Amino acid sequence: MKEIFRRYPIGIQNFEDLRNNNCVYIDKTALIYQLTHTDKVYFLSRPRRFGKSLLVSTLEAYFSGKKDLFKGLAIEQLEQEWTVYPVLHIDFSRTKYTALEDLQEQLNLYLSGWERTYGKNEEETSYAARLTGLLQRIYQQTGKQVVVLIDEYDAPLLDSNSDSALQGQLRTEMRKFFSPLKAQGQYLRFLFLTGISKFSQMSIFSELNNLQNISMSDDYSTICGITERELWSQMQPDIERIAQANNETYEEACQHLKRQYDGYHFSENCEDIYNPFSLFNAFSQRKYKSFWFSTGTPTFLIEMLQRMDFNLNLLEKMEVKDEDFDKATEVITDPIPVLYQSGYLTIKGYEPLFRTYTLGYPNEEVKIGFIETLIPSCGCRSQECHWQG
C-alpha cells in the first residue's frame, strides 16, 4: 500500500490553524449553516475532548467571514452572502479557578481587550454594565449585531465542585456577568454556549428563557464527534494503515475501532458516534490504546463518586427518565447525569411510551478504564465496590 501522509488535528482546537495546516477535518459545516440560520441562542453539552472548542472556533471563522477557510466544504455552496459580524469569544478553560479572583481576572481581561477596540464609558464599572455598554457600542460602530461565543462555561464551577462556598461566589459572579445577554437581545446576531455539564445552567442563565438546549437534539446529535458513515467514507486510508500496522484485515480493523471507540449516542435517534480524540490518536500512532480515558478523569467526578454510596456495577445498564437529564441543582446529588454528560455513560436505548432511556458504557475504552482505574482508586479490587469513604 502506498504511504499517504495524513495530518491529524490532535491538540488543534483552532479552525484556522487546522485548515491552514491541511489537517484532517470531518466536515460539519452543513450542520453549522443549519444551526446559524434556524435560531440564535443555543446551549450544547458534550464530553471533554469531543470537539466543542473546534466547533466554537469554526463558528468564529464563519461569522468573521473567512470564506477561504471553508473552500471545498459543504457551507461553501450553502452560504451566498458571507456577512462579517463582530465576534466576542470567551473561553473559560484558559485557567484554573481556585479563588474568586481567578474568575474576575479572566472577565476583566476579556472586557478590557474588547474595550480597547470599541471604547469604554467611565460610569461602566460592573461587569454587567461593561458588557452592556460594549454590545451597544459595537452595534453603533459597526452597524452589525454581535456574535457571542462562550466555550466551556462550566469550567470555573467544575474546578470548585468540592468547595461549595467558592462555587457559590463564582456562580453569582458569572450570573451578573451574563445577565445583560437577554436584555440586549436586539444587539445579538447569535449566542452559543458550550460546556460539559448542565447542572449549573439554569441558575446561571435563568434569564435566558429563549436558550435552546440542543445537547439531546436529533438534528444536531452529530455536530461533534465522528459518525460511522463519516469514518467509512472519509477515513478509509486511515483504516487501511492501522489494519496493516496490526496485521488485520480492513474489516477486522473496522470492528476493532468500533469496539474500542464507537458507541456514543446523544439523542433518541442518534447515529453511532466515535470519540474523535481517541480515533485520531489511534490513527496517528496506529495502535488501539485508551487515549481519551488516559488523559485523566476529572477530579470533581472522582470526588463525587467517592462521596456517594454508589454501586458501579449498575452502570452496565442504567434506566433513567427524561427529567433526570435536566436536574439543575446547586449541589450534585445524583451521579448519573454527570456521568452521562462527561462521556462515561451514553444512551443505549429509548422507550418512548414511558420516556425512559437505557444508559451504559459507550465502548471498551471507557468500560475497561472504569474497571482498571476508578474501582482500584477506592483501595479495593472488588467490582461490587460502592465507593464508601
PDB file of C-alpha atoms in Angstrom, residues 50-349:
ATOM      1  CA  PHE A  50     -15.097  15.859  21.887  1.00  0.00           C
ATOM      2  CA  GLY A  51     -14.671  18.851  19.573  1.00  0.00           C
ATOM      3  CA  LYS A  52     -16.617  21.614  21.356  1.00  0.00           C
ATOM      4  CA  SER A  53     -13.790  24.148  21.148  1.00  0.00           C
ATOM      5  CA  LEU A  54     -13.162  23.377  17.470  1.00  0.00           C
ATOM      6  CA  LEU A  55     -16.871  23.873  16.804  1.00  0.00           C
ATOM      7  CA  VAL A  56     -16.812  27.260  18.543  1.00  0.00           C
ATOM      8  CA  SER A  57     -13.681  28.248  16.594  1.00  0.00           C
ATOM      9  CA  THR A  58     -15.374  27.200  13.337  1.00  0.00           C
ATOM     10  CA  LEU A  59     -18.365  29.383  14.195  1.00  0.00           C
ATOM     11  CA  GLU A  60     -15.997  32.277  14.882  1.00  0.00           C
ATOM     12  CA  ALA A  61     -14.299  31.848  11.498  1.00  0.00           C
ATOM     13  CA  TYR A  62     -17.665  31.630   9.754  1.00  0.00           C
ATOM     14  CA  PHE A  63     -19.113  34.751  11.355  1.00  0.00           C
ATOM     15  CA  SER A  64     -15.827  36.572  10.740  1.00  0.00           C
ATOM     16  CA  GLY A  65     -16.367  35.998   7.026  1.00  0.00           C
ATOM     17  CA  LYS A  66     -13.227  33.916   6.448  1.00  0.00           C
ATOM     18  CA  LYS A  67     -14.611  32.332   3.323  1.00  0.00           C
ATOM     19  CA  ASP A  68     -11.288  30.957   2.077  1.00  0.00           C
ATOM     20  CA  LEU A  69     -11.017  28.651   5.088  1.00  0.00           C
ATOM     21  CA  PHE A  70     -14.221  26.891   4.008  1.00  0.00           C
ATOM     22  CA  LYS A  71     -13.166  26.114   0.450  1.00  0.00           C
ATOM     23  CA  GLY A  72     -14.324  22.651  -0.528  1.00  0.00           C
ATOM     24  CA  LEU A  73     -16.633  22.281   2.464  1.00  0.00           C
ATOM     25  CA  ALA A  74     -20.424  21.981   2.364  1.00  0.00           C
ATOM     26  CA  ILE A  75     -21.054  25.519   3.594  1.00  0.00           C
ATOM     27  CA  GLU A  76     -19.197  26.992   0.613  1.00  0.00           C
ATOM     28  CA  GLN A  77     -22.205  26.095  -1.550  1.00  0.00           C
ATOM     29  CA  LEU A  78     -24.826  26.945   1.071  1.00  0.00           C
ATOM     30  CA  GLU A  79     -23.695  30.429   2.075  1.00  0.00           C
ATOM     31  CA  GLN A  80     -24.040  33.174  -0.523  1.00  0.00           C
ATOM     32  CA  GLU A  81     -23.501  36.366   1.496  1.00  0.00           C
ATOM     33  CA  TRP A  82     -20.612  35.737   3.952  1.00  0.00           C
ATOM     34  CA  THR A  83     -21.562  38.730   6.087  1.00  0.00           C
ATOM     35  CA  VAL A  84     -18.837  39.766   8.550  1.00  0.00           C
ATOM     36  CA  TYR A  85     -20.059  40.159  12.141  1.00  0.00           C
ATOM     37  CA  PRO A  86     -18.190  41.368  15.238  1.00  0.00           C
ATOM     38  CA  VAL A  87     -17.422  38.332  17.424  1.00  0.00           C
ATOM     39  CA  LEU A  88     -16.884  38.181  21.195  1.00  0.00           C
ATOM     40  CA  HIS A  89     -15.287  34.810  22.013  1.00  0.00           C
ATOM     41  CA  ILE A  90     -14.848  33.722  25.631  1.00  0.00           C
ATOM     42  CA  ASP A  91     -13.025  30.536  26.629  1.00  0.00           C
ATOM     43  CA  PHE A  92     -13.309  29.757  30.340  1.00  0.00           C
ATOM     44  CA  SER A  93     -10.882  26.836  30.142  1.00  0.00           C
ATOM     45  CA  ARG A  94      -7.827  29.109  29.925  1.00  0.00           C
ATOM     46  CA  THR A  95      -7.052  28.872  33.647  1.00  0.00           C
ATOM     47  CA  LYS A  96      -7.868  27.018  36.869  1.00  0.00           C
ATOM     48  CA  TYR A  97     -10.327  28.569  39.298  1.00  0.00           C
ATOM     49  CA  THR A  98      -9.182  28.169  42.896  1.00  0.00           C
ATOM     50  CA  ALA A  99     -10.349  31.602  44.062  1.00  0.00           C
ATOM     51  CA  LEU A 100     -12.908  34.212  43.062  1.00  0.00           C
ATOM     52  CA  GLU A 101     -10.069  36.433  41.825  1.00  0.00           C
ATOM     53  CA  ASP A 102      -9.239  33.899  39.102  1.00  0.00           C
ATOM     54  CA  LEU A 103     -12.656  34.409  37.509  1.00  0.00           C
ATOM     55  CA  GLN A 104     -12.590  38.165  37.995  1.00  0.00           C
ATOM     56  CA  GLU A 105      -9.199  38.333  36.287  1.00  0.00           C
ATOM     57  CA  GLN A 106     -10.462  36.390  33.273  1.00  0.00           C
ATOM     58  CA  LEU A 107     -13.601  38.506  32.906  1.00  0.00           C
ATOM     59  CA  ASN A 108     -11.583  41.698  33.172  1.00  0.00           C
ATOM     60  CA  LEU A 109      -9.049  40.513  30.591  1.00  0.00           C
ATOM     61  CA  TYR A 110     -11.770  39.825  28.041  1.00  0.00           C
ATOM     62  CA  LEU A 111     -13.672  43.035  28.707  1.00  0.00           C
ATOM     63  CA  SER A 112     -10.532  45.188  28.678  1.00  0.00           C
ATOM     64  CA  GLY A 113      -9.424  43.721  25.363  1.00  0.00           C
ATOM     65  CA  TRP A 114     -12.767  44.473  23.721  1.00  0.00           C
ATOM     66  CA  GLU A 115     -12.880  47.952  25.300  1.00  0.00           C
ATOM     67  CA  ARG A 116      -9.518  48.828  23.752  1.00  0.00           C
ATOM     68  CA  THR A 117     -11.165  48.251  20.380  1.00  0.00           C
ATOM     69  CA  TYR A 118     -14.649  49.671  20.964  1.00  0.00           C
ATOM     70  CA  GLY A 119     -14.173  52.115  23.846  1.00  0.00           C
ATOM     71  CA  LYS A 120     -15.497  52.384  27.393  1.00  0.00           C
ATOM     72  CA  ASN A 121     -17.623  54.854  29.356  1.00  0.00           C
ATOM     73  CA  GLU A 122     -16.354  55.878  32.786  1.00  0.00           C
ATOM     74  CA  GLU A 123     -19.631  55.088  34.537  1.00  0.00           C
ATOM     75  CA  GLU A 124     -19.415  51.440  33.409  1.00  0.00           C
ATOM     76  CA  THR A 125     -17.753  49.816  36.392  1.00  0.00           C
ATOM     77  CA  SER A 126     -19.512  46.481  36.958  1.00  0.00           C
ATOM     78  CA  TYR A 127     -19.056  43.527  34.604  1.00  0.00           C
ATOM     79  CA  ALA A 128     -22.714  43.697  33.569  1.00  0.00           C
ATOM     80  CA  ALA A 129     -22.535  47.418  32.797  1.00  0.00           C
ATOM     81  CA  ARG A 130     -19.320  46.992  30.830  1.00  0.00           C
ATOM     82  CA  LEU A 131     -20.738  44.149  28.746  1.00  0.00           C
ATOM     83  CA  THR A 132     -23.957  46.076  28.150  1.00  0.00           C
ATOM     84  CA  GLY A 133     -22.016  49.125  27.011  1.00  0.00           C
ATOM     85  CA  LEU A 134     -19.842  47.036  24.732  1.00  0.00           C
ATOM     86  CA  LEU A 135     -22.780  45.376  22.969  1.00  0.00           C
ATOM     87  CA  GLN A 136     -24.414  48.746  22.331  1.00  0.00           C
ATOM     88  CA  ARG A 137     -21.217  50.462  21.123  1.00  0.00           C
ATOM     89  CA  ILE A 138     -20.245  47.572  18.855  1.00  0.00           C
ATOM     90  CA  TYR A 139     -23.650  47.727  17.184  1.00  0.00           C
ATOM     91  CA  GLN A 140     -23.477  51.513  16.858  1.00  0.00           C
ATOM     92  CA  GLN A 141     -19.944  51.486  15.453  1.00  0.00           C
ATOM     93  CA  THR A 142     -20.270  48.569  13.040  1.00  0.00           C
ATOM     94  CA  GLY A 143     -23.964  48.584  12.198  1.00  0.00           C
ATOM     95  CA  LYS A 144     -23.923  44.813  12.782  1.00  0.00           C
ATOM     96  CA  GLN A 145     -25.346  42.654  15.521  1.00  0.00           C
ATOM     97  CA  VAL A 146     -22.816  40.918  17.757  1.00  0.00           C
ATOM     98  CA  VAL A 147     -21.948  37.214  17.859  1.00  0.00           C
ATOM     99  CA  VAL A 148     -21.156  35.946  21.382  1.00  0.00           C
ATOM    100  CA  LEU A 149     -19.431  32.559  21.716  1.00  0.00           C
ATOM    101  CA  ILE A 150     -18.858  31.147  25.213  1.00  0.00           C
ATOM    102  CA  ASP A 151     -16.773  27.987  25.405  1.00  0.00           C
ATOM    103  CA  GLU A 152     -16.551  25.712  28.484  1.00  0.00           C
ATOM    104  CA  TYR A 153     -18.861  27.941  30.533  1.00  0.00           C
ATOM    105  CA  ASP A 154     -18.788  25.487  33.450  1.00  0.00           C
ATOM    106  CA  ALA A 155     -15.003  25.265  33.882  1.00  0.00           C
ATOM    107  CA  PRO A 156     -14.995  27.552  36.962  1.00  0.00           C
ATOM    108  CA  LEU A 157     -17.814  25.547  38.567  1.00  0.00           C
ATOM    109  CA  LEU A 158     -16.250  22.153  37.908  1.00  0.00           C
ATOM    110  CA  ASP A 159     -12.919  23.332  39.326  1.00  0.00           C
ATOM    111  CA  SER A 160     -14.669  24.433  42.517  1.00  0.00           C
ATOM    112  CA  ASN A 161     -17.053  21.496  42.907  1.00  0.00           C
ATOM    113  CA  SER A 162     -15.538  20.419  46.240  1.00  0.00           C
ATOM    114  CA  ASP A 163     -15.750  23.956  47.681  1.00  0.00           C
ATOM    115  CA  SER A 164     -19.422  24.931  47.895  1.00  0.00           C
ATOM    116  CA  ALA A 165     -18.709  28.411  49.250  1.00  0.00           C
ATOM    117  CA  LEU A 166     -16.333  29.266  46.404  1.00  0.00           C
ATOM    118  CA  GLN A 167     -18.664  27.725  43.846  1.00  0.00           C
ATOM    119  CA  GLY A 168     -21.476  29.933  45.120  1.00  0.00           C
ATOM    120  CA  GLN A 169     -19.292  33.019  44.714  1.00  0.00           C
ATOM    121  CA  LEU A 170     -18.267  32.021  41.198  1.00  0.00           C
ATOM    122  CA  ARG A 171     -21.857  31.271  40.202  1.00  0.00           C
ATOM    123  CA  THR A 172     -23.042  34.663  41.469  1.00  0.00           C
ATOM    124  CA  GLU A 173     -20.273  36.490  39.620  1.00  0.00           C
ATOM    125  CA  MET A 174     -20.987  34.655  36.378  1.00  0.00           C
ATOM    126  CA  ARG A 175     -24.715  35.263  36.679  1.00  0.00           C
ATOM    127  CA  LYS A 176     -24.088  39.010  36.979  1.00  0.00           C
ATOM    128  CA  PHE A 177     -21.727  38.975  34.003  1.00  0.00           C
ATOM    129  CA  PHE A 178     -24.163  37.144  31.713  1.00  0.00           C
ATOM    130  CA  SER A 179     -27.301  38.958  32.866  1.00  0.00           C
ATOM    131  CA  PRO A 180     -27.254  41.590  30.049  1.00  0.00           C
ATOM    132  CA  LEU A 181     -27.414  38.992  27.294  1.00  0.00           C
ATOM    133  CA  LYS A 182     -31.201  38.711  27.311  1.00  0.00           C
ATOM    134  CA  ALA A 183     -31.938  42.408  27.815  1.00  0.00           C
ATOM    135  CA  GLN A 184     -29.575  43.298  24.961  1.00  0.00           C
ATOM    136  CA  GLY A 185     -31.006  40.678  22.610  1.00  0.00           C
ATOM    137  CA  GLN A 186     -31.638  43.226  19.867  1.00  0.00           C
ATOM    138  CA  TYR A 187     -27.874  43.651  19.544  1.00  0.00           C
ATOM    139  CA  LEU A 188     -27.164  39.912  19.237  1.00  0.00           C
ATOM    140  CA  ARG A 189     -26.949  38.012  15.955  1.00  0.00           C
ATOM    141  CA  PHE A 190     -26.014  34.699  17.586  1.00  0.00           C
ATOM    142  CA  LEU A 191     -25.270  33.370  21.074  1.00  0.00           C
ATOM    143  CA  PHE A 192     -23.707  29.944  21.568  1.00  0.00           C
ATOM    144  CA  LEU A 193     -22.592  28.340  24.833  1.00  0.00           C
ATOM    145  CA  THR A 194     -20.798  25.047  25.400  1.00  0.00           C
ATOM    146  CA  GLY A 195     -19.888  23.039  28.464  1.00  0.00           C
ATOM    147  CA  ILE A 196     -19.581  19.542  29.827  1.00  0.00           C
ATOM    148  CA  SER A 197     -22.323  19.747  32.409  1.00  0.00           C
ATOM    149  CA  LYS A 198     -25.769  21.219  32.573  1.00  0.00           C
ATOM    150  CA  PHE A 199     -26.092  21.135  36.350  1.00  0.00           C
ATOM    151  CA  SER A 200     -25.489  24.875  36.751  1.00  0.00           C
ATOM    152  CA  GLN A 201     -27.036  26.059  33.508  1.00  0.00           C
ATOM    153  CA  MET A 202     -30.408  27.041  34.919  1.00  0.00           C
ATOM    154  CA  SER A 203     -29.095  29.050  37.856  1.00  0.00           C
ATOM    155  CA  ILE A 204     -26.574  30.984  35.773  1.00  0.00           C
ATOM    156  CA  PHE A 205     -28.590  31.530  32.616  1.00  0.00           C
ATOM    157  CA  SER A 206     -32.070  31.677  34.150  1.00  0.00           C
ATOM    158  CA  GLU A 207     -32.726  34.993  32.419  1.00  0.00           C
ATOM    159  CA  LEU A 208     -32.120  33.404  29.021  1.00  0.00           C
ATOM    160  CA  ASN A 209     -35.508  31.720  28.756  1.00  0.00           C
ATOM    161  CA  ASN A 210     -35.076  31.583  24.973  1.00  0.00           C
ATOM    162  CA  LEU A 211     -31.943  29.440  25.330  1.00  0.00           C
ATOM    163  CA  GLN A 212     -32.322  26.293  23.222  1.00  0.00           C
ATOM    164  CA  ASN A 213     -30.567  23.258  24.644  1.00  0.00           C
ATOM    165  CA  ILE A 214     -29.575  21.169  21.607  1.00  0.00           C
ATOM    166  CA  SER A 215     -27.494  18.684  23.618  1.00  0.00           C
ATOM    167  CA  MET A 216     -30.027  15.879  23.049  1.00  0.00           C
ATOM    168  CA  SER A 217     -31.477  17.050  19.749  1.00  0.00           C
ATOM    169  CA  ASP A 218     -31.603  14.551  16.884  1.00  0.00           C
ATOM    170  CA  ASP A 219     -30.962  17.395  14.445  1.00  0.00           C
ATOM    171  CA  TYR A 220     -27.590  18.272  15.993  1.00  0.00           C
ATOM    172  CA  SER A 221     -26.597  14.996  17.655  1.00  0.00           C
ATOM    173  CA  THR A 222     -23.657  14.528  15.259  1.00  0.00           C
ATOM    174  CA  ILE A 223     -22.316  18.096  15.282  1.00  0.00           C
ATOM    175  CA  CYS A 224     -19.372  16.867  17.396  1.00  0.00           C
ATOM    176  CA  GLY A 225     -17.645  13.516  17.058  1.00  0.00           C
ATOM    177  CA  ILE A 226     -17.264  11.241  14.043  1.00  0.00           C
ATOM    178  CA  THR A 227     -20.154   9.129  12.785  1.00  0.00           C
ATOM    179  CA  GLU A 228     -19.720   5.653  11.363  1.00  0.00           C
ATOM    180  CA  ARG A 229     -20.706   6.935   7.919  1.00  0.00           C
ATOM    181  CA  GLU A 230     -18.056   9.677   8.149  1.00  0.00           C
ATOM    182  CA  LEU A 231     -15.437   7.174   9.283  1.00  0.00           C
ATOM    183  CA  TRP A 232     -16.062   4.807   6.389  1.00  0.00           C
ATOM    184  CA  SER A 233     -16.469   7.491   3.713  1.00  0.00           C
ATOM    185  CA  GLN A 234     -13.747   9.954   4.721  1.00  0.00           C
ATOM    186  CA  MET A 235     -11.133   7.892   6.575  1.00  0.00           C
ATOM    187  CA  GLN A 236     -10.657   4.741   4.530  1.00  0.00           C
ATOM    188  CA  PRO A 237      -6.884   5.335   4.083  1.00  0.00           C
ATOM    189  CA  ASP A 238      -6.513   5.685   7.845  1.00  0.00           C
ATOM    190  CA  ILE A 239      -8.320   2.407   8.495  1.00  0.00           C
ATOM    191  CA  GLU A 240      -6.122   0.672   5.931  1.00  0.00           C
ATOM    192  CA  ARG A 241      -2.941   1.939   7.617  1.00  0.00           C
ATOM    193  CA  ILE A 242      -3.924   0.867  11.133  1.00  0.00           C
ATOM    194  CA  ALA A 243      -5.055  -2.512   9.800  1.00  0.00           C
ATOM    195  CA  GLN A 244      -1.708  -3.087   8.114  1.00  0.00           C
ATOM    196  CA  ALA A 245       0.225  -1.990  11.215  1.00  0.00           C
ATOM    197  CA  ASN A 246      -1.686  -4.514  13.365  1.00  0.00           C
ATOM    198  CA  ASN A 247      -1.752  -7.407  10.897  1.00  0.00           C
ATOM    199  CA  GLU A 248      -5.522  -7.131  10.476  1.00  0.00           C
ATOM    200  CA  THR A 249      -7.828  -7.128   7.510  1.00  0.00           C
ATOM    201  CA  TYR A 250      -9.717  -3.938   6.734  1.00  0.00           C
ATOM    202  CA  GLU A 251     -12.906  -5.463   8.130  1.00  0.00           C
ATOM    203  CA  GLU A 252     -11.142  -6.591  11.331  1.00  0.00           C
ATOM    204  CA  ALA A 253      -9.774  -3.082  11.848  1.00  0.00           C
ATOM    205  CA  CYS A 254     -13.258  -1.601  11.432  1.00  0.00           C
ATOM    206  CA  GLN A 255     -14.601  -3.945  14.099  1.00  0.00           C
ATOM    207  CA  HIS A 256     -11.659  -3.223  16.397  1.00  0.00           C
ATOM    208  CA  LEU A 257     -12.181   0.541  16.095  1.00  0.00           C
ATOM    209  CA  LYS A 258     -15.908   0.098  16.697  1.00  0.00           C
ATOM    210  CA  ARG A 259     -15.441  -1.911  19.895  1.00  0.00           C
ATOM    211  CA  GLN A 260     -12.822   0.443  21.248  1.00  0.00           C
ATOM    212  CA  TYR A 261     -14.054   3.934  20.332  1.00  0.00           C
ATOM    213  CA  ASP A 262     -17.635   3.818  18.977  1.00  0.00           C
ATOM    214  CA  GLY A 263     -20.933   3.656  20.823  1.00  0.00           C
ATOM    215  CA  TYR A 264     -21.775   7.245  21.756  1.00  0.00           C
ATOM    216  CA  HIS A 265     -25.374   8.384  21.278  1.00  0.00           C
ATOM    217  CA  PHE A 266     -26.538  11.849  22.282  1.00  0.00           C
ATOM    218  CA  SER A 267     -30.220  11.650  21.374  1.00  0.00           C
ATOM    219  CA  GLU A 268     -33.027   9.137  20.867  1.00  0.00           C
ATOM    220  CA  ASN A 269     -32.266   8.533  17.176  1.00  0.00           C
ATOM    221  CA  CYS A 270     -28.595   9.431  17.076  1.00  0.00           C
ATOM    222  CA  GLU A 271     -26.222   7.657  14.695  1.00  0.00           C
ATOM    223  CA  ASP A 272     -23.267   5.760  16.126  1.00  0.00           C
ATOM    224  CA  ILE A 273     -20.592   8.288  17.069  1.00  0.00           C
ATOM    225  CA  TYR A 274     -16.887   7.617  17.604  1.00  0.00           C
ATOM    226  CA  ASN A 275     -14.753   9.525  20.086  1.00  0.00           C
ATOM    227  CA  PRO A 276     -12.755  11.875  17.794  1.00  0.00           C
ATOM    228  CA  PHE A 277      -9.813  12.315  20.186  1.00  0.00           C
ATOM    229  CA  SER A 278      -9.233   8.584  20.540  1.00  0.00           C
ATOM    230  CA  LEU A 279      -9.840   7.890  16.859  1.00  0.00           C
ATOM    231  CA  PHE A 280      -7.314  10.474  15.639  1.00  0.00           C
ATOM    232  CA  ASN A 281      -4.725   9.310  18.170  1.00  0.00           C
ATOM    233  CA  ALA A 282      -5.249   5.687  17.171  1.00  0.00           C
ATOM    234  CA  PHE A 283      -4.711   6.553  13.512  1.00  0.00           C
ATOM    235  CA  SER A 284      -1.687   8.706  14.321  1.00  0.00           C
ATOM    236  CA  GLN A 285       0.031   6.031  16.424  1.00  0.00           C
ATOM    237  CA  ARG A 286      -1.542   3.062  14.606  1.00  0.00           C
ATOM    238  CA  LYS A 287      -2.332   1.494  17.970  1.00  0.00           C
ATOM    239  CA  TYR A 288      -5.544   0.675  19.845  1.00  0.00           C
ATOM    240  CA  LYS A 289      -4.967   2.339  23.195  1.00  0.00           C
ATOM    241  CA  SER A 290      -7.165   4.146  25.729  1.00  0.00           C
ATOM    242  CA  PHE A 291      -6.277   7.626  24.567  1.00  0.00           C
ATOM    243  CA  TRP A 292      -9.316   9.539  25.841  1.00  0.00           C
ATOM    244  CA  PHE A 293      -9.636   7.827  29.194  1.00  0.00           C
ATOM    245  CA  SER A 294      -5.904   8.089  29.919  1.00  0.00           C
ATOM    246  CA  THR A 295      -5.991  11.883  29.623  1.00  0.00           C
ATOM    247  CA  GLY A 296      -7.464  11.911  33.099  1.00  0.00           C
ATOM    248  CA  THR A 297     -10.826  11.518  34.753  1.00  0.00           C
ATOM    249  CA  PRO A 298     -11.961  14.917  36.072  1.00  0.00           C
ATOM    250  CA  THR A 299     -11.177  15.345  39.746  1.00  0.00           C
ATOM    251  CA  PHE A 300     -14.702  16.531  40.512  1.00  0.00           C
ATOM    252  CA  LEU A 301     -16.110  13.256  39.146  1.00  0.00           C
ATOM    253  CA  ILE A 302     -13.878  11.035  41.273  1.00  0.00           C
ATOM    254  CA  GLU A 303     -14.608  13.117  44.369  1.00  0.00           C
ATOM    255  CA  MET A 304     -18.340  12.943  43.684  1.00  0.00           C
ATOM    256  CA  LEU A 305     -18.336   9.150  43.322  1.00  0.00           C
ATOM    257  CA  GLN A 306     -16.266   8.764  46.486  1.00  0.00           C
ATOM    258  CA  ARG A 307     -18.795  10.793  48.469  1.00  0.00           C
ATOM    259  CA  MET A 308     -21.717   8.636  47.350  1.00  0.00           C
ATOM    260  CA  ASP A 309     -22.760   5.102  48.194  1.00  0.00           C
ATOM    261  CA  PHE A 310     -22.950   4.041  44.562  1.00  0.00           C
ATOM    262  CA  ASN A 311     -22.541   0.600  43.018  1.00  0.00           C
ATOM    263  CA  LEU A 312     -20.525   0.963  39.812  1.00  0.00           C
ATOM    264  CA  ASN A 313     -21.831  -2.414  38.637  1.00  0.00           C
ATOM    265  CA  LEU A 314     -25.136  -0.675  37.916  1.00  0.00           C
ATOM    266  CA  LEU A 315     -23.506   1.357  35.144  1.00  0.00           C
ATOM    267  CA  GLU A 316     -23.702  -1.594  32.745  1.00  0.00           C
ATOM    268  CA  LYS A 317     -27.421  -0.926  32.323  1.00  0.00           C
ATOM    269  CA  MET A 318     -28.993   2.103  33.939  1.00  0.00           C
ATOM    270  CA  GLU A 319     -32.559   3.290  33.279  1.00  0.00           C
ATOM    271  CA  VAL A 320     -33.374   6.982  33.638  1.00  0.00           C
ATOM    272  CA  LYS A 321     -36.235   9.334  32.804  1.00  0.00           C
ATOM    273  CA  ASP A 322     -36.231  12.458  30.640  1.00  0.00           C
ATOM    274  CA  GLU A 323     -36.222  14.703  33.682  1.00  0.00           C
ATOM    275  CA  ASP A 324     -33.080  13.054  35.075  1.00  0.00           C
ATOM    276  CA  PHE A 325     -31.024  14.748  32.380  1.00  0.00           C
ATOM    277  CA  ASP A 326     -32.365  18.178  33.342  1.00  0.00           C
ATOM    278  CA  LYS A 327     -31.527  18.211  37.025  1.00  0.00           C
ATOM    279  CA  ALA A 328     -30.128  21.665  37.701  1.00  0.00           C
ATOM    280  CA  THR A 329     -29.144  21.684  41.340  1.00  0.00           C
ATOM    281  CA  GLU A 330     -26.784  23.810  43.367  1.00  0.00           C
ATOM    282  CA  VAL A 331     -25.271  20.591  44.740  1.00  0.00           C
ATOM    283  CA  ILE A 332     -24.944  17.394  42.700  1.00  0.00           C
ATOM    284  CA  THR A 333     -26.816  14.572  44.439  1.00  0.00           C
ATOM    285  CA  ASP A 334     -27.176  12.138  41.518  1.00  0.00           C
ATOM    286  CA  PRO A 335     -24.057  11.000  39.637  1.00  0.00           C
ATOM    287  CA  ILE A 336     -25.917   9.623  36.607  1.00  0.00           C
ATOM    288  CA  PRO A 337     -26.496  12.916  34.688  1.00  0.00           C
ATOM    289  CA  VAL A 338     -22.884  13.930  35.326  1.00  0.00           C
ATOM    290  CA  LEU A 339     -21.526  10.546  34.205  1.00  0.00           C
ATOM    291  CA  TYR A 340     -23.624  10.852  31.041  1.00  0.00           C
ATOM    292  CA  GLN A 341     -22.614  14.439  30.307  1.00  0.00           C
ATOM    293  CA  SER A 342     -18.966  13.620  30.986  1.00  0.00           C
ATOM    294  CA  GLY A 343     -18.989  10.787  28.440  1.00  0.00           C
ATOM    295  CA  TYR A 344     -18.683   7.816  30.800  1.00  0.00           C
ATOM    296  CA  LEU A 345     -22.230   6.715  30.059  1.00  0.00           C
ATOM    297  CA  THR A 346     -24.204   7.079  26.854  1.00  0.00           C
ATOM    298  CA  ILE A 347     -27.673   6.322  25.502  1.00  0.00           C
ATOM    299  CA  LYS A 348     -28.104   2.659  24.587  1.00  0.00           C
ATOM    300  CA  GLY A 349     -31.874   2.592  24.111  1.00  0.00           C
TER     301      GLY A 349
END
